[in-house]
């Protein structure tokens, strides 16, 4: 069986699994990382959103064989370590704005928000309404207004 090595939440990991197995299943079923949620399995709902090298991806669509040994995968579990705190500022904003209802989509929502804020900053600007409109993660509870408010507030904290 093929070996696949990548960096997960700051630590190198190696898994023995076929190359076409999607990263979401490797994270959840092989490595026991349950923050990225299975929703649709085809990248539509984005409940599994995580980061690969700082960019938002849907691990349900990424074959583990596409990762290189130096690729850094960050899930909600590893997000606070990216800022050296117990909670990431975006997670704090989520709590302050009482975003979650059922909570199922929230890890993916937060990961998408952090990536979008970083993208805006790399472009030399603050996050704006157009950026918020580009975030397509589905929230079945419909807390979109609180999500948007929390993203703006969280962006001001980091």
mmCIF file of C-alpha atoms in Angstrom, residues 50-149:
data_model
loop_
_atom_site.group_PDB
_atom_site.id
_atom_site.type_symbol
_atom_site.label_atom_id
_atom_site.label_comp_id
_atom_site.label_asym_id
_atom_site.label_seq_id
_atom_site.Cartn_x
_atom_site.Cartn_y
_atom_site.Cartn_z
ATOM 1 C CA UNK A 50 -9.842 22.956 6.071
ATOM 2 C CA UNK A 51 -6.637 24.629 4.899
ATOM 3 C CA UNK A 52 -3.895 23.254 2.698
ATOM 4 C CA UNK A 53 -0.933 25.597 2.759
ATOM 5 C CA UNK A 54 -3.174 28.352 4.133
ATOM 6 C CA UNK A 55 -5.844 28.107 1.443
ATOM 7 C CA UNK A 56 -9.385 26.855 2.032
ATOM 8 C CA UNK A 57 -10.079 23.455 0.484
ATOM 9 C CA UNK A 58 -12.784 20.846 0.803
ATOM 10 C CA UNK A 59 -10.955 17.668 1.873
ATOM 11 C CA UNK A 60 -13.822 15.544 0.560
ATOM 12 C CA UNK A 61 -12.619 16.425 -2.959
ATOM 13 C CA UNK A 62 -8.836 16.123 -2.464
ATOM 14 C CA UNK A 63 -7.203 12.721 -3.049
ATOM 15 C CA UNK A 64 -4.539 12.131 -0.411
ATOM 16 C CA UNK A 65 -2.160 11.283 -3.249
ATOM 17 C CA UNK A 66 -2.274 14.932 -4.353
ATOM 18 C CA UNK A 67 -0.492 16.023 -1.159
ATOM 19 C CA UNK A 68 3.273 16.407 -0.973
ATOM 20 C CA UNK A 69 5.331 15.787 2.157
ATOM 21 C CA UNK A 70 5.760 19.539 2.710
ATOM 22 C CA UNK A 71 2.042 20.350 2.322
ATOM 23 C CA UNK A 72 0.530 21.744 5.513
ATOM 24 C CA UNK A 73 -3.007 20.660 6.306
ATOM 25 C CA UNK A 74 -4.707 22.654 9.042
ATOM 26 C CA UNK A 75 -8.049 21.672 10.517
ATOM 27 C CA UNK A 76 -10.119 23.500 13.119
ATOM 28 C CA UNK A 77 -8.195 21.548 15.783
ATOM 29 C CA UNK A 78 -4.913 23.130 14.648
ATOM 30 C CA UNK A 79 -6.198 26.630 13.928
ATOM 31 C CA UNK A 80 -5.414 28.158 17.357
ATOM 32 C CA UNK A 81 -1.766 27.084 17.070
ATOM 33 C CA UNK A 82 -1.431 29.229 13.934
ATOM 34 C CA UNK A 83 -1.666 32.280 16.207
ATOM 35 C CA UNK A 84 -0.180 30.734 19.350
ATOM 36 C CA UNK A 85 -3.343 31.016 21.404
ATOM 37 C CA UNK A 86 -5.932 28.789 23.019
ATOM 38 C CA UNK A 87 -8.551 29.985 20.531
ATOM 39 C CA UNK A 88 -8.067 31.690 17.192
ATOM 40 C CA UNK A 89 -9.490 35.245 17.104
ATOM 41 C CA UNK A 90 -12.101 34.087 14.599
ATOM 42 C CA UNK A 91 -13.238 31.387 17.024
ATOM 43 C CA UNK A 92 -13.499 34.036 19.752
ATOM 44 C CA UNK A 93 -15.610 36.218 17.442
ATOM 45 C CA UNK A 94 -17.871 33.228 16.769
ATOM 46 C CA UNK A 95 -18.470 32.859 20.487
ATOM 47 C CA UNK A 96 -18.944 36.598 21.030
ATOM 48 C CA UNK A 97 -21.543 36.774 18.257
ATOM 49 C CA UNK A 98 -23.291 33.576 19.356
ATOM 50 C CA UNK A 99 -23.093 32.214 15.815
ATOM 51 C CA UNK A 100 -23.600 28.502 16.309
ATOM 52 C CA UNK A 101 -26.968 26.849 16.586
ATOM 53 C CA UNK A 102 -26.528 23.169 15.806
ATOM 54 C CA UNK A 103 -22.799 23.771 15.247
ATOM 55 C CA UNK A 104 -22.294 21.136 12.565
ATOM 56 C CA UNK A 105 -21.060 23.504 9.855
ATOM 57 C CA UNK A 106 -19.174 25.838 12.165
ATOM 58 C CA UNK A 107 -15.649 24.354 11.862
ATOM 59 C CA UNK A 108 -15.864 24.667 8.084
ATOM 60 C CA UNK A 109 -17.386 28.137 8.332
ATOM 61 C CA UNK A 110 -14.556 29.343 10.573
ATOM 62 C CA UNK A 111 -11.866 27.823 8.376
ATOM 63 C CA UNK A 112 -13.391 29.435 5.271
ATOM 64 C CA UNK A 113 -13.610 32.783 7.060
ATOM 65 C CA UNK A 114 -9.962 32.728 8.168
ATOM 66 C CA UNK A 115 -8.805 31.855 4.654
ATOM 67 C CA UNK A 116 -10.953 34.619 3.156
ATOM 68 C CA UNK A 117 -9.575 37.220 5.584
ATOM 69 C CA UNK A 118 -6.018 36.136 4.741
ATOM 70 C CA UNK A 119 -6.804 36.351 1.034
ATOM 71 C CA UNK A 120 -8.115 39.900 1.409
ATOM 72 C CA UNK A 121 -5.065 40.927 3.427
ATOM 73 C CA UNK A 122 -2.715 39.448 0.824
ATOM 74 C CA UNK A 123 -4.507 41.670 -1.695
ATOM 75 C CA UNK A 124 -3.784 44.642 0.578
ATOM 76 C CA UNK A 125 -7.311 45.336 1.767
ATOM 77 C CA UNK A 126 -9.777 44.665 4.546
ATOM 78 C CA UNK A 127 -12.481 42.066 4.070
ATOM 79 C CA UNK A 128 -15.569 43.535 2.443
ATOM 80 C CA UNK A 129 -19.096 42.584 1.460
ATOM 81 C CA UNK A 130 -17.944 41.107 -1.861
ATOM 82 C CA UNK A 131 -15.544 38.807 0.027
ATOM 83 C CA UNK A 132 -18.301 37.717 2.388
ATOM 84 C CA UNK A 133 -20.522 36.956 -0.604
ATOM 85 C CA UNK A 134 -17.822 34.604 -1.955
ATOM 86 C CA UNK A 135 -17.996 32.369 1.117
ATOM 87 C CA UNK A 136 -20.376 29.619 0.050
ATOM 88 C CA UNK A 137 -20.415 27.335 3.095
ATOM 89 C CA UNK A 138 -23.915 26.101 3.817
ATOM 90 C CA UNK A 139 -25.517 26.635 7.233
ATOM 91 C CA UNK A 140 -28.761 24.712 7.502
ATOM 92 C CA UNK A 141 -29.730 26.681 10.609
ATOM 93 C CA UNK A 142 -29.507 29.927 8.626
ATOM 94 C CA UNK A 143 -27.227 31.927 10.928
ATOM 95 C CA UNK A 144 -25.744 33.781 7.965
ATOM 96 C CA UNK A 145 -26.178 37.268 9.426
ATOM 97 C CA UNK A 146 -24.315 36.312 12.607
ATOM 98 C CA UNK A 147 -21.673 34.516 10.546
ATOM 99 C CA UNK A 148 -21.017 37.663 8.514
ATOM 100 C CA UNK A 149 -20.888 39.832 11.642
#
